[in-house]
PDB file of C-alpha atoms in Angstrom:
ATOM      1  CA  UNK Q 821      19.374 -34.638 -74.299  1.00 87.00           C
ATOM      2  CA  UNK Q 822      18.648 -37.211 -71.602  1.00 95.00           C
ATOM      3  CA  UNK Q 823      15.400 -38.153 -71.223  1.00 97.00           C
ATOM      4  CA  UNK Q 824      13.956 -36.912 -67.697  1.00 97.00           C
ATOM      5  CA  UNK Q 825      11.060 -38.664 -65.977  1.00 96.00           C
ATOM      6  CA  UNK Q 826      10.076 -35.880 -63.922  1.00 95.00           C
ATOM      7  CA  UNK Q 827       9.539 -33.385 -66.960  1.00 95.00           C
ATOM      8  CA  UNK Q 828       7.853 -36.129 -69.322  1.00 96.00           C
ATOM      9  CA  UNK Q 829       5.321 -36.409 -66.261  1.00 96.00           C
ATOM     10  CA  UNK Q 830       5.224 -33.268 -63.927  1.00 95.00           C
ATOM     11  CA  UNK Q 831       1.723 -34.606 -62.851  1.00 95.00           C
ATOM     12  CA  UNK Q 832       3.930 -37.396 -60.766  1.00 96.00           C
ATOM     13  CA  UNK Q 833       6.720 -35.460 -60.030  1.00 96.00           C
ATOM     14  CA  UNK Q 834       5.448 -32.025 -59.816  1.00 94.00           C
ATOM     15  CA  UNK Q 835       2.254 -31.601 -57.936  1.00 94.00           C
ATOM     16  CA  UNK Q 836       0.987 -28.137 -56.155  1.00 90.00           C
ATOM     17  CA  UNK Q 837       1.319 -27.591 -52.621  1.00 92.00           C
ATOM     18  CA  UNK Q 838      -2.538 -28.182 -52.158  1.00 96.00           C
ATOM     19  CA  UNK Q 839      -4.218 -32.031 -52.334  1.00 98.00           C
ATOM     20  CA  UNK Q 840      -5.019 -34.103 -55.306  1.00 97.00           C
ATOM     21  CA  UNK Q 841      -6.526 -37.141 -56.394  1.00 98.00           C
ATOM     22  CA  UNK Q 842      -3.893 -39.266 -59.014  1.00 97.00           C
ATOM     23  CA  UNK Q 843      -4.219 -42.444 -60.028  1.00 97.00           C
ATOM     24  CA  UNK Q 844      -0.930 -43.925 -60.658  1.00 97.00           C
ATOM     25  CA  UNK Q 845       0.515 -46.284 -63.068  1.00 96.00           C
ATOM     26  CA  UNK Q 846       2.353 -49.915 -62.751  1.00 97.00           C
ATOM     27  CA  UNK Q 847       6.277 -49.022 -62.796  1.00 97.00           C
ATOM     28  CA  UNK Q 848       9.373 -50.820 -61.905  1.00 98.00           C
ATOM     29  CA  UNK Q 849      11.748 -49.599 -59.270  1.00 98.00           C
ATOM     30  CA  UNK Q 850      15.240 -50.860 -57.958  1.00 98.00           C
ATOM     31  CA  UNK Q 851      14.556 -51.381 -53.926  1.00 98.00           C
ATOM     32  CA  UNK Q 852      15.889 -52.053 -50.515  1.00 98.00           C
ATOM     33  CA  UNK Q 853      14.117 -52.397 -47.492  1.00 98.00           C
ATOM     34  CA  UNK Q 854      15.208 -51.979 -43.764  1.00 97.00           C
ATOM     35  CA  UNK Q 855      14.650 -50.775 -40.596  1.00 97.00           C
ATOM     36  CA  UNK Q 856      16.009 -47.575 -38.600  1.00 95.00           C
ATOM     37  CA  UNK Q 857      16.000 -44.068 -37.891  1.00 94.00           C
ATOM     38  CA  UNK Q 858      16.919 -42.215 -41.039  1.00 93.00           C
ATOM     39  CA  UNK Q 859      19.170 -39.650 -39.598  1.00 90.00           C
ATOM     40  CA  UNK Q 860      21.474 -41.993 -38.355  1.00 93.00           C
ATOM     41  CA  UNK Q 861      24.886 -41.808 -39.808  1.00 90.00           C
ATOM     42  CA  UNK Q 862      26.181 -44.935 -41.343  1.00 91.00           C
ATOM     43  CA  UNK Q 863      22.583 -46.302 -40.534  1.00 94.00           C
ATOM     44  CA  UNK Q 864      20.903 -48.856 -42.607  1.00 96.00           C
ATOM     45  CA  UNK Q 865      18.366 -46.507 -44.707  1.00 96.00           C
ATOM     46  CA  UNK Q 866      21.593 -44.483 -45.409  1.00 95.00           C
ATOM     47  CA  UNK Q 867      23.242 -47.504 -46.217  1.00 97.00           C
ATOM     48  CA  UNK Q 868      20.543 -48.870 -48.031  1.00 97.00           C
ATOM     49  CA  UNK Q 869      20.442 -45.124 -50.115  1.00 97.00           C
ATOM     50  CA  UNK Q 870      24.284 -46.018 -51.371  1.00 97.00           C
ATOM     51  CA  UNK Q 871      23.521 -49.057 -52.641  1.00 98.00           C
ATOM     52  CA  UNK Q 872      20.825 -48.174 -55.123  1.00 98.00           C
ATOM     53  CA  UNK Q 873      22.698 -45.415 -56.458  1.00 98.00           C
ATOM     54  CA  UNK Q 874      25.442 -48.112 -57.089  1.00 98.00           C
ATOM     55  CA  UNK Q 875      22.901 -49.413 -59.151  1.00 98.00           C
ATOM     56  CA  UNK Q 876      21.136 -47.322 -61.194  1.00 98.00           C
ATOM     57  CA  UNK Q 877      24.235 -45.554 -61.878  1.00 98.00           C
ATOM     58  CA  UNK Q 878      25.547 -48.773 -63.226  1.00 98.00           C
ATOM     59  CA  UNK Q 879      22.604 -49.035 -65.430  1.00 98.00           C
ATOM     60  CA  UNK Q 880      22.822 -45.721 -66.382  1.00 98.00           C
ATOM     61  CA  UNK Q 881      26.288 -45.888 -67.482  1.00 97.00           C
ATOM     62  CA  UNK Q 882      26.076 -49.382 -68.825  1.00 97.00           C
ATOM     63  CA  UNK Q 883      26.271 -47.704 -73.170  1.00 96.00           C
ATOM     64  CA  UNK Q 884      29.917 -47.182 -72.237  1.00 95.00           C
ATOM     65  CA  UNK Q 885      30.882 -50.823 -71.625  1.00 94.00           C
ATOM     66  CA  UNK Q 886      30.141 -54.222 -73.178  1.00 92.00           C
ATOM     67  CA  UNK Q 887      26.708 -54.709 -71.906  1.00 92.00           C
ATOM     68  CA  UNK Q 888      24.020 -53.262 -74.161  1.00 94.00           C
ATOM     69  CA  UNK Q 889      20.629 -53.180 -72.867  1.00 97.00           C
ATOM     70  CA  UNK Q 890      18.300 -53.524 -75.615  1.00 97.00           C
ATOM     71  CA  UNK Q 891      15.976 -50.062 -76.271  1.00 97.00           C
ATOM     72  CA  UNK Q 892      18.427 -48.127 -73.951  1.00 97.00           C
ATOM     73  CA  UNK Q 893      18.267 -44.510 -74.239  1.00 97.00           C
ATOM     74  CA  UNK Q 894      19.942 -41.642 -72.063  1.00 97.00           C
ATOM     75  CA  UNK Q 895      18.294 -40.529 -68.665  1.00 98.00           C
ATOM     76  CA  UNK Q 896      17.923 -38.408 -65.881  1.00 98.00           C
ATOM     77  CA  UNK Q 897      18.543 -40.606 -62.482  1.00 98.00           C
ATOM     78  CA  UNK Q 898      14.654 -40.275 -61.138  1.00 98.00           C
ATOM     79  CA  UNK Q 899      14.351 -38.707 -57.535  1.00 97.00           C
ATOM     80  CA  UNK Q 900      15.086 -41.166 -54.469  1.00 98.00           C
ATOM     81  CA  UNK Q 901      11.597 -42.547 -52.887  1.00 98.00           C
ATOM     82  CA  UNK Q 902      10.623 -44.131 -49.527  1.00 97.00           C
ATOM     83  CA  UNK Q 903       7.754 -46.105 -48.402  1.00 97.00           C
ATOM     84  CA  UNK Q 904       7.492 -45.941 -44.878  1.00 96.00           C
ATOM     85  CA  UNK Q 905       5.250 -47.572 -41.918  1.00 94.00           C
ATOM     86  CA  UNK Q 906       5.922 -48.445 -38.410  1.00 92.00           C
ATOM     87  CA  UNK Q 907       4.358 -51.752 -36.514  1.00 89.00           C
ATOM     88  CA  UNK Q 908       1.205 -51.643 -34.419  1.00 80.00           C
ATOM     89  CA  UNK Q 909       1.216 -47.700 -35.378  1.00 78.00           C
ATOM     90  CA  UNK Q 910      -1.272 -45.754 -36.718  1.00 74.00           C
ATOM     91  CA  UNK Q 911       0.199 -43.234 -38.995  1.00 73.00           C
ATOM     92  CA  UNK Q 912       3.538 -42.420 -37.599  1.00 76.00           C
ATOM     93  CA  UNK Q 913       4.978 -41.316 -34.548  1.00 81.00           C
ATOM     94  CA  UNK Q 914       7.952 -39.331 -35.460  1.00 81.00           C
ATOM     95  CA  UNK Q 915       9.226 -39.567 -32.333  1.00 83.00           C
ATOM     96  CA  UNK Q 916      10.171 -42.675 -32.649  1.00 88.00           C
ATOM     97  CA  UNK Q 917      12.181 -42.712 -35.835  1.00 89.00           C
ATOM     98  CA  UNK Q 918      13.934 -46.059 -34.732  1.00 92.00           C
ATOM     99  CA  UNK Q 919      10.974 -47.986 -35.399  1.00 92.00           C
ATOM    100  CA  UNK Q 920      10.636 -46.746 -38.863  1.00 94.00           C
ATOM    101  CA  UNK Q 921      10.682 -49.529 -41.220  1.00 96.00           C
ATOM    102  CA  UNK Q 922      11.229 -48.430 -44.856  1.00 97.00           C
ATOM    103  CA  UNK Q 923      11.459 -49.354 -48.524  1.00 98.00           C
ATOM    104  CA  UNK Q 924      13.890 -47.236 -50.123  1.00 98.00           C
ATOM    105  CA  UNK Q 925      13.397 -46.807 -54.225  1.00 98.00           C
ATOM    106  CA  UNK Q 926      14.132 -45.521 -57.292  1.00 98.00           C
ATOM    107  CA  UNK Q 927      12.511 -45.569 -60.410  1.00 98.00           C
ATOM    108  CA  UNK Q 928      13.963 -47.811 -63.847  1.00 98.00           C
ATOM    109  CA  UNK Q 929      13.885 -46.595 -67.119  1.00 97.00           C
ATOM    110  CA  UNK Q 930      11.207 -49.119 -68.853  1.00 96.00           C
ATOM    111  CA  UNK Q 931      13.777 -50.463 -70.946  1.00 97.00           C
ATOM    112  CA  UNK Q 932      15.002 -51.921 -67.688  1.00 98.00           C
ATOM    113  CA  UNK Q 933      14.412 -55.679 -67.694  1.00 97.00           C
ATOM    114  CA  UNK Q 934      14.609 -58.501 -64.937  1.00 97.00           C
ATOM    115  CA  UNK Q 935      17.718 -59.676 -66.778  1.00 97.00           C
ATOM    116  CA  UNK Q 936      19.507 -56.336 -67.054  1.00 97.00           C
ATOM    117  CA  UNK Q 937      18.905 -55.829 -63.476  1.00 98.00           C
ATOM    118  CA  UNK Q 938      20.892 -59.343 -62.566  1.00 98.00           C
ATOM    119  CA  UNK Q 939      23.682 -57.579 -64.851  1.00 98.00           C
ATOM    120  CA  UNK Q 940      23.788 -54.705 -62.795  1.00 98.00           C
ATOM    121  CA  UNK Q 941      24.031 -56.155 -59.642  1.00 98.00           C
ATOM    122  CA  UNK Q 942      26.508 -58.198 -60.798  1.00 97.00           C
ATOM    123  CA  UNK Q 943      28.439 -55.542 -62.141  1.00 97.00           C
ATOM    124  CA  UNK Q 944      28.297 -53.066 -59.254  1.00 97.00           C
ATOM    125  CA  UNK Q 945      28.994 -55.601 -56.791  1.00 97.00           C
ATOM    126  CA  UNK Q 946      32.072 -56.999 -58.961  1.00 96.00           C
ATOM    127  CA  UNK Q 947      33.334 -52.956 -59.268  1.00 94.00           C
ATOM    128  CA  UNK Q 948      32.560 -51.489 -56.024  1.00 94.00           C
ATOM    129  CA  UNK Q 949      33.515 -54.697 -54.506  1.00 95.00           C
ATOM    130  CA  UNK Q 950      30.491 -54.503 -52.203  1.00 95.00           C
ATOM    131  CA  UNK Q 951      27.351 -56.857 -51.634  1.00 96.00           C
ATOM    132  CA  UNK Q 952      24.483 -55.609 -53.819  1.00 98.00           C
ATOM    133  CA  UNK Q 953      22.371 -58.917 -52.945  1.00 96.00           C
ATOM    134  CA  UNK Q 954      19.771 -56.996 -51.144  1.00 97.00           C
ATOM    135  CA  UNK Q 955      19.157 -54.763 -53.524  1.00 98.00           C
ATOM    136  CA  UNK Q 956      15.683 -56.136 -55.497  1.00 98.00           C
ATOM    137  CA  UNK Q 957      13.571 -55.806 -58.536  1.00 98.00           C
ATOM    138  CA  UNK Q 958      10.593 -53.932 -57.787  1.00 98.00           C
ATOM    139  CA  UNK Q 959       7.141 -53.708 -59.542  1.00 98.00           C
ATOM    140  CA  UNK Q 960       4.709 -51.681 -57.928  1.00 97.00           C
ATOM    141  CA  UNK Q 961       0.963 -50.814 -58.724  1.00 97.00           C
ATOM    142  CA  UNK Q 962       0.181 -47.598 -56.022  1.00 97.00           C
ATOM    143  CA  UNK Q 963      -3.249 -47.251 -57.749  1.00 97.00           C
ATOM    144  CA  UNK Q 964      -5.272 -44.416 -56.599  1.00 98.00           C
ATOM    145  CA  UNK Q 965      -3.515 -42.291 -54.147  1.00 98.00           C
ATOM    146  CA  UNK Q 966      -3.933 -38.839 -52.838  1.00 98.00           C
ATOM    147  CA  UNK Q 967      -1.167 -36.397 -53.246  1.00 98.00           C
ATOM    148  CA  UNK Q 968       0.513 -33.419 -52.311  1.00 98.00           C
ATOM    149  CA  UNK Q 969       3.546 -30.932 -52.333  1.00 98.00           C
ATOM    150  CA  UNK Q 970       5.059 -30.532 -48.874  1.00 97.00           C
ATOM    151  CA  UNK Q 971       7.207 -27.732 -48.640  1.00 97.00           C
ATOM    152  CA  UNK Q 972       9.371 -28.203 -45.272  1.00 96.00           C
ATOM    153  CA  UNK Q 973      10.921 -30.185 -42.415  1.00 94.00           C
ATOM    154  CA  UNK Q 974      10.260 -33.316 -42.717  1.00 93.00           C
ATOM    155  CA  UNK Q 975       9.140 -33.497 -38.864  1.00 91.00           C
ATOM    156  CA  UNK Q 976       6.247 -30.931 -40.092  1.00 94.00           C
ATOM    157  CA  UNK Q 977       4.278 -33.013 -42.339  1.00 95.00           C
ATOM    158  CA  UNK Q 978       1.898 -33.922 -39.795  1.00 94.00           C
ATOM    159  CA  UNK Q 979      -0.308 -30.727 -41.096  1.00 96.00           C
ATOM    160  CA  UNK Q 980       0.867 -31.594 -45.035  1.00 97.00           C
ATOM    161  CA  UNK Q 981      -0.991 -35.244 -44.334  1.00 96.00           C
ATOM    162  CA  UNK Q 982      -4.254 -33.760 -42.283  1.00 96.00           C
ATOM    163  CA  UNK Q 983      -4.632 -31.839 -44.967  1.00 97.00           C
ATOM    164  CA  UNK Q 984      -4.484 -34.177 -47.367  1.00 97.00           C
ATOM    165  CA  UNK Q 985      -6.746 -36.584 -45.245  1.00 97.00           C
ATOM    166  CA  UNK Q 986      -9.578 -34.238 -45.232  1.00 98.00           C
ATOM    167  CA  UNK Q 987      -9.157 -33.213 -48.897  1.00 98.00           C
ATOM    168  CA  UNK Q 988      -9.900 -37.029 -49.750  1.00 98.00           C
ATOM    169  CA  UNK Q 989     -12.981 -37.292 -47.149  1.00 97.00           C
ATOM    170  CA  UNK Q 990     -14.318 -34.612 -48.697  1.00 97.00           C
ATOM    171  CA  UNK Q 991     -13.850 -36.656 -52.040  1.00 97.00           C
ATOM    172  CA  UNK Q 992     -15.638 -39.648 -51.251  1.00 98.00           C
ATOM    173  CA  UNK Q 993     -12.308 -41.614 -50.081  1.00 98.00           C
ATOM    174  CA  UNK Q 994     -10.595 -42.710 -47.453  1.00 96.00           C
ATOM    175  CA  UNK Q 995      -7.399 -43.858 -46.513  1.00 96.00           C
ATOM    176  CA  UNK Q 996      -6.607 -47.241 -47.564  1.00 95.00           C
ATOM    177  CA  UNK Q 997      -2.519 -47.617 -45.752  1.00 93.00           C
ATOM    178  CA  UNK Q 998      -2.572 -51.473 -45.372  1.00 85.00           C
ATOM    179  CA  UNK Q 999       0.132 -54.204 -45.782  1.00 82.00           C
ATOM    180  CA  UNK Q1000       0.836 -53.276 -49.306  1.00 89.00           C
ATOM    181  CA  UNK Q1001       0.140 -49.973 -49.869  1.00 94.00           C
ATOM    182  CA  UNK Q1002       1.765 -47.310 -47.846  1.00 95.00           C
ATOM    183  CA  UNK Q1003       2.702 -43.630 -46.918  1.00 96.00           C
ATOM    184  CA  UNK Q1004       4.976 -42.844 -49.829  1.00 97.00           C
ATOM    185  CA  UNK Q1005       7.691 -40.028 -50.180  1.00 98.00           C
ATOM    186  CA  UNK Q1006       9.744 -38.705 -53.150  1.00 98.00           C
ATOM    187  CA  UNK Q1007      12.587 -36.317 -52.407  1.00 98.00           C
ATOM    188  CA  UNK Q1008      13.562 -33.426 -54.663  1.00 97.00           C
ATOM    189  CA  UNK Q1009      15.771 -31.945 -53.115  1.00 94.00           C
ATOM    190  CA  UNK Q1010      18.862 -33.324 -51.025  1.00 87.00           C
ATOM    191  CA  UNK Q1011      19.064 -32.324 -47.342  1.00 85.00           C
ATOM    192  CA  UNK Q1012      22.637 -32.132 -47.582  1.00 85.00           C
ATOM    193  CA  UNK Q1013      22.354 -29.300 -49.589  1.00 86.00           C
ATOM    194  CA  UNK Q1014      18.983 -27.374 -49.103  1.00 88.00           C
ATOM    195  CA  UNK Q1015      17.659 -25.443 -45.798  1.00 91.00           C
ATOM    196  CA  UNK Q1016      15.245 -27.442 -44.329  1.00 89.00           C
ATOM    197  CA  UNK Q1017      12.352 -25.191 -44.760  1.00 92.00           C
ATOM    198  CA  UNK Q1018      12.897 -25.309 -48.498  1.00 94.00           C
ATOM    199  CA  UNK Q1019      13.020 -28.861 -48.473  1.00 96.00           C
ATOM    200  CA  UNK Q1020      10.213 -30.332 -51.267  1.00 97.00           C
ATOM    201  CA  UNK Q1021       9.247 -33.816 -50.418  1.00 97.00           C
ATOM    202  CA  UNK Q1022       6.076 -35.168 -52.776  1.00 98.00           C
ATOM    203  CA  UNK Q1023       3.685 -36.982 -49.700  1.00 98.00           C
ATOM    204  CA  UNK Q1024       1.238 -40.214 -51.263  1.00 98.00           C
ATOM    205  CA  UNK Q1025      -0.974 -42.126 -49.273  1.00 97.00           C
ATOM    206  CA  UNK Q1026      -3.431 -44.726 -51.088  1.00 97.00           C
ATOM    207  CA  UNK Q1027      -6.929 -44.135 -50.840  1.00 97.00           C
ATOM    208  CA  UNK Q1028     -10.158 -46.013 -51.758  1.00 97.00           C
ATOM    209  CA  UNK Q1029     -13.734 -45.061 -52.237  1.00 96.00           C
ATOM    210  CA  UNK Q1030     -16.090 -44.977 -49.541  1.00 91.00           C
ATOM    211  CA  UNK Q1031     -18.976 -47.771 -49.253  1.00 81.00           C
TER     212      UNK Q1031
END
């Protein structure tokens, strides 16, 4: 059975729909960032979305060929992720979703190395005959973050994020969204396919302790 990230740790990938406090490990992702609204067809986060399934999907495919990656094991594709901020904003104006910058990502098996990575590019962009340069090596270290399930339009998680704001205060934190660490979504279910009411997006922001 392929190995699934989000059922070897449900506390990432599976929290309740009320705030909590996580502290969250170093891990590697495959990335791409841009600027844009989201929606927009044929836009660059959409864009951006096909590219790094031309990748992992290379990587995850990669037993069949000539390429072995050393410790490779079978796997679930882990859900698609976004960091997102806009400039001279505080928290987000949705609004104004053509300001949105982003960093689309998904999570590598950690077998995954540097090296491997190179391969896939390489690979994809030789297949799919497309440009795969932009596509990077990501590690990441979120640290402490608070968390939550946010069940809903995406437009609604104004309340999801208030709520998890005051949770924090009343946990000696506050919120620490600065150059590097930033409002952080995970997708788990595809809008293509789900009503938007039922739509379960995982919401992170980092947090710090008071002084």
């Amino acid at each position: 059975m392929a190995f699934d990230y989000k059922k070897a740790y449900r506390e990432l990938y599976l929290p309740k729909s009320e705030p909590s406090i996580i502290e969250i490990p170093p891990m590697n992702f495959i990335a791409l960032r841009g600027k844009g609204d989201p929606n927009e067809e044929n836009g660059a986060y959409k864009n951006a979305i096909a590219l790094l399934y031309g990748v992992i999907y290379t990587i995850k495919m990669s037993y069949k060929g000539a390429h072995k990656i050393e410790g490779f094991f079978e796997f679930v594709v882990s859900p698609l992720e976004g960091f997102w901020w806009q400039e001279n904003t505080d928290g987000f104006d949705y609004n104004r979703k053509k300001d949105m910058h982003f960093i689309a990502i998904i999570r590598l098996p950690d077998f995954v190395t540097k090296k491997d990575f190179e391969w896939a590019i390489e690979e994809a962009t030789k297949k799919k005959k497309q440009d795969f340069s932009k596509v990077e090596f990501l590690t990441y270290n979120e640290g402490i973050c608070v968390q939550c399930m946010h069940i809903g339009s995406y437009d609604n998680e104004p309340a999801t994020i208030e709520k998890m704001h005051k949770f924090a205060e009343s946990k000696g934190y506050k919120i620490d969204i600065a150059n590097t660490r930033y409002h952080h979504e995970i997708y788990l279910s595809d809008p293509r396919k789900c009503d938007k009411a039922k739509l379960k997006t995982i919401i992170r922001h980092p947090i710090k302790k008071k002084k």
